[in-house]
C-alpha positions as CSV (number, residue, x, y, z in Angstrom):
1,M,-21.7,-6.4,-54.3
2,T,-25.1,-6.2,-55.7
3,Q,-25.5,-2.7,-53.7
4,L,-22.9,-1.2,-56.0
5,A,-25.2,-2.0,-59.1
6,K,-28.5,-1.0,-57.4
7,R,-27.4,2.2,-56.3
8,T,-25.9,3.1,-59.6
9,L,-29.1,2.3,-61.4
10,A,-31.2,4.0,-58.8
11,R,-29.5,7.4,-60.1
12,T,-30.5,6.6,-63.8
13,D,-33.5,5.8,-65.8
14,A,-32.4,2.6,-67.2
15,A,-34.7,-0.2,-67.7
16,V,-33.7,-3.4,-66.4
17,E,-35.0,-6.7,-67.7
18,R,-34.5,-9.4,-64.9
19,E,-34.3,-13.1,-65.4
20,T,-33.5,-12.9,-68.8
21,R,-30.7,-14.9,-70.2
22,A,-29.0,-13.8,-73.4
23,R,-28.5,-16.8,-75.7
24,A,-27.2,-15.1,-78.8
25,I,-26.4,-11.7,-80.2
26,D,-26.4,-10.4,-83.7
27,R,-25.8,-7.4,-85.9
28,D,-27.4,-6.1,-89.0
29,E,-27.9,-2.8,-90.9
30,R,-30.3,-1.5,-88.0
31,G,-27.8,-2.5,-85.2
32,W,-27.6,-4.9,-82.5
33,R,-30.2,-7.6,-81.6
34,V,-30.3,-9.8,-78.5
35,T,-32.0,-13.3,-78.5
36,D,-32.9,-14.8,-75.2
37,G,-33.4,-18.3,-73.7
38,D,-36.8,-18.3,-75.1
39,D,-36.0,-17.3,-78.4
40,G,-37.4,-13.8,-77.4
41,S,-35.9,-10.9,-79.7
42,W,-34.5,-7.6,-78.0
43,G,-33.6,-4.7,-80.3
44,P,-32.3,-3.3,-82.4
45,F,-29.8,-1.5,-80.3
46,D,-27.2,1.2,-81.1
47,A,-24.5,-0.2,-79.2
48,L,-24.1,-3.6,-77.1
49,L,-22.2,-4.1,-74.0
50,L,-21.2,-7.4,-72.9
51,T,-20.1,-7.9,-69.4
52,P,-19.8,-11.7,-68.5
53,P,-16.8,-13.6,-67.7
54,A,-14.4,-14.1,-70.9
55,P,-15.6,-17.7,-71.6
56,Q,-19.3,-16.8,-71.5
57,T,-18.5,-13.8,-73.4
58,A,-16.5,-15.7,-76.0
59,S,-19.6,-18.2,-76.4
60,L,-21.8,-15.3,-77.2
61,L,-19.3,-14.2,-79.8
62,A,-18.8,-17.6,-81.4
63,A,-22.8,-17.9,-81.8
64,T,-23.3,-14.4,-83.3
65,G,-23.8,-13.8,-87.0
66,W,-22.0,-10.8,-87.0
67,S,-19.7,-11.2,-90.1
68,S,-16.5,-9.2,-89.6
69,E,-12.9,-9.7,-89.5
70,R,-12.9,-7.8,-86.4
71,A,-15.4,-10.4,-85.0
72,I,-12.9,-13.2,-85.7
73,R,-10.0,-11.2,-84.1
74,L,-12.1,-10.5,-81.0
75,R,-13.3,-14.1,-80.5
76,E,-9.8,-15.3,-80.4
77,V,-8.6,-12.5,-78.1
78,V,-11.5,-13.2,-75.6
79,G,-11.0,-16.9,-75.9
80,S,-7.6,-16.7,-74.9
81,V,-8.5,-15.4,-71.2
82,T,-8.0,-18.3,-68.6
83,Y,-9.4,-18.1,-64.8
84,R,-9.0,-19.5,-61.4
85,G,-11.9,-20.5,-59.5
86,A,-12.7,-19.5,-56.0
87,R,-14.7,-21.0,-53.1
88,S,-16.1,-19.3,-50.0
89,V,-17.5,-21.2,-47.0
90,V,-19.7,-19.6,-44.7
91,L,-20.1,-20.5,-41.2
92,G,-23.1,-19.5,-39.0
93,Y,-23.3,-19.3,-35.1
94,D,-26.0,-19.0,-32.6
95,Q,-23.9,-16.8,-30.4
96,P,-22.3,-13.3,-31.1
97,L,-18.6,-12.9,-31.8
98,D,-17.7,-9.7,-30.9
99,R,-14.2,-8.5,-32.4
100,P,-12.9,-5.2,-33.4
101,W,-12.6,-5.9,-37.0
102,F,-15.0,-6.4,-39.8
103,G,-12.4,-8.6,-41.9
104,L,-9.1,-10.2,-41.7
105,R,-6.7,-11.0,-44.7
106,A,-3.8,-13.4,-45.0
107,A,-0.5,-11.7,-45.0
108,T,0.4,-13.8,-48.3
109,A,-1.7,-15.1,-51.2
110,D,-0.4,-18.8,-50.7
111,Q,-2.4,-19.4,-47.5
112,P,-5.3,-22.0,-47.4
113,V,-7.6,-19.0,-46.1
114,R,-7.2,-15.9,-47.9
115,W,-9.7,-13.6,-45.8
116,V,-12.5,-13.9,-43.2
117,S,-15.3,-11.3,-43.2
118,R,-17.3,-10.9,-40.0
119,E,-20.7,-10.3,-41.5
120,S,-22.4,-9.3,-38.2
121,A,-20.1,-6.1,-38.5
122,K,-22.3,-4.9,-41.2
123,P,-25.7,-3.5,-40.3
124,G,-28.7,-5.6,-41.1
125,H,-26.8,-8.6,-42.2
126,V,-27.0,-11.0,-39.5
127,P,-29.8,-11.4,-36.7
128,Q,-29.2,-9.9,-33.2
129,G,-27.3,-12.3,-31.2
130,E,-25.8,-14.5,-33.8
131,A,-22.6,-14.5,-35.9
132,L,-21.7,-15.3,-39.3
133,L,-18.3,-15.6,-40.8
134,V,-17.5,-15.7,-44.8
135,V,-14.2,-17.4,-45.3
136,Q,-12.7,-17.0,-48.6
137,M,-10.4,-19.8,-49.4
138,G,-6.9,-19.5,-51.3
139,D,-6.5,-20.5,-54.9
140,E,-4.6,-23.7,-54.4
141,W,-7.3,-25.0,-51.7
142,A,-9.9,-24.0,-53.9
143,R,-8.5,-25.9,-56.8
144,D,-7.7,-28.9,-54.7
145,H,-11.3,-29.0,-53.3
146,E,-13.3,-27.7,-56.1
147,D,-15.7,-30.7,-56.2
148,D,-15.5,-31.7,-52.6
149,P,-18.9,-31.5,-51.0
150,L,-19.6,-29.0,-48.3
151,D,-19.8,-31.5,-45.5
152,A,-16.5,-32.7,-46.3
153,V,-14.7,-29.4,-46.1
154,A,-16.7,-27.1,-43.8
155,P,-15.3,-29.1,-40.4
156,A,-11.8,-28.3,-41.7
157,V,-12.5,-24.8,-42.6
158,A,-14.2,-24.3,-39.3
159,E,-11.1,-25.7,-37.5
160,R,-8.9,-23.4,-39.3
161,V,-10.9,-20.4,-38.5
162,A,-11.1,-21.4,-34.9
163,T,-7.3,-21.7,-34.6
164,A,-6.5,-18.7,-36.3
165,L,-8.7,-16.6,-34.2
166,D,-7.9,-18.4,-30.8
167,E,-11.8,-18.9,-30.3
168,P,-12.5,-22.9,-29.9
169,R,-16.0,-22.5,-30.1
170,L,-15.8,-21.5,-33.7
171,A,-14.9,-25.2,-34.6
172,E,-18.4,-26.0,-34.3
173,P,-20.8,-23.8,-36.3
174,A,-24.5,-24.1,-36.1
175,W,-24.7,-24.3,-39.7
176,T,-22.7,-24.1,-43.0
177,D,-23.3,-22.9,-46.3
178,D,-20.8,-22.3,-49.4
179,Q,-20.5,-20.6,-52.8
180,R,-18.5,-21.4,-55.6
181,W,-17.3,-19.5,-58.8
182,R,-15.8,-21.2,-61.6
183,Y,-15.0,-17.9,-63.3
184,A,-13.7,-15.9,-60.4
185,K,-10.2,-14.6,-61.0
186,P,-8.7,-13.8,-64.5
187,N,-5.2,-14.8,-65.2
188,G,-4.4,-11.5,-66.6
189,G,-6.4,-9.6,-69.4
190,P,-5.6,-8.9,-73.2
191,P,-4.2,-5.5,-74.3
192,H,-6.8,-2.9,-74.3
193,E,-6.7,-2.2,-77.7
194,A,-7.3,-5.7,-78.7
195,V,-10.5,-5.7,-76.5
196,R,-11.6,-2.6,-78.3
197,V,-11.5,-3.9,-82.1
198,G,-15.4,-4.5,-81.9
199,E,-15.9,-0.8,-80.8
200,E,-15.9,0.2,-84.6
201,D,-19.0,-1.9,-85.0
202,D,-20.6,-0.6,-81.6
203,L,-19.6,-3.6,-79.5
204,Y,-18.2,-2.9,-76.0
205,L,-16.7,-5.2,-73.5
206,A,-16.4,-4.7,-69.8
207,G,-15.5,-6.9,-66.8
208,D,-12.8,-7.8,-64.6
209,W,-11.0,-9.8,-67.1
210,V,-10.9,-6.7,-69.3
211,A,-8.8,-4.9,-66.5
212,G,-7.0,-8.2,-65.9
213,E,-7.8,-8.2,-62.1
214,G,-10.3,-10.3,-60.3
215,R,-11.5,-7.3,-58.4
216,V,-15.1,-6.0,-58.0
217,D,-13.5,-2.3,-58.4
218,A,-11.7,-3.4,-61.3
219,A,-14.8,-4.6,-63.2
220,L,-16.8,-1.8,-62.1
221,C,-14.2,0.9,-63.6
222,A,-14.1,-1.2,-66.8
223,G,-17.8,-0.8,-66.9
224,F,-17.6,2.8,-66.4
225,D,-14.9,3.5,-68.8
226,A,-17.0,1.5,-71.5
227,A,-20.1,3.6,-70.6
228,E,-18.0,6.9,-71.2
229,R,-17.0,5.7,-74.6
230,I,-20.5,4.7,-75.6
231,A,-21.8,8.1,-74.4
232,H,-19.2,9.8,-76.6
């Protein structure tokens, strides 16, 4: 997913400040300012685009000194967005797994396993002679096992994958890992006109929650749409 951002930025002269956490935002007659986690001040900027998940965007809006009726409405709109979490389990093997696919997706959304990605099908992702599967678990499973430690869930996940692929050796991975997302999938999104009330004050919002769909392409399109409005 990071390749989308890297390749897009490579075509611009935009400056990127890394390892900088935005703690607060504010607006005055000169424009927008951002305060970082070390109390450093950035700006003023003509326009501000916020792309965090809705709850984190709402926290920034709640901490701002921006006094406007539009600010109140925007906080209410953003704060109303709820999410489902997600969890992926990574299964690593010291033997290759040759299959004619790079990923498999469940036929229905209510399955414990939503999809399986064969990372060795992607050039440069996995050392030669090894295999790595990324297993995206379903919403209900992720909710029920949200706080379970990896060593408690990995064996069951590996067993499911081994059965589904009819490959018994996959039940015993050489190593495992996982990734959890608290704000993974928005449960819909607010009306577009409600999200845009801040644009009169040069505040723009983007993200998958703006599109109302928990997909990378939805977030990307929302960002491009906001950028077009900023530019024009």
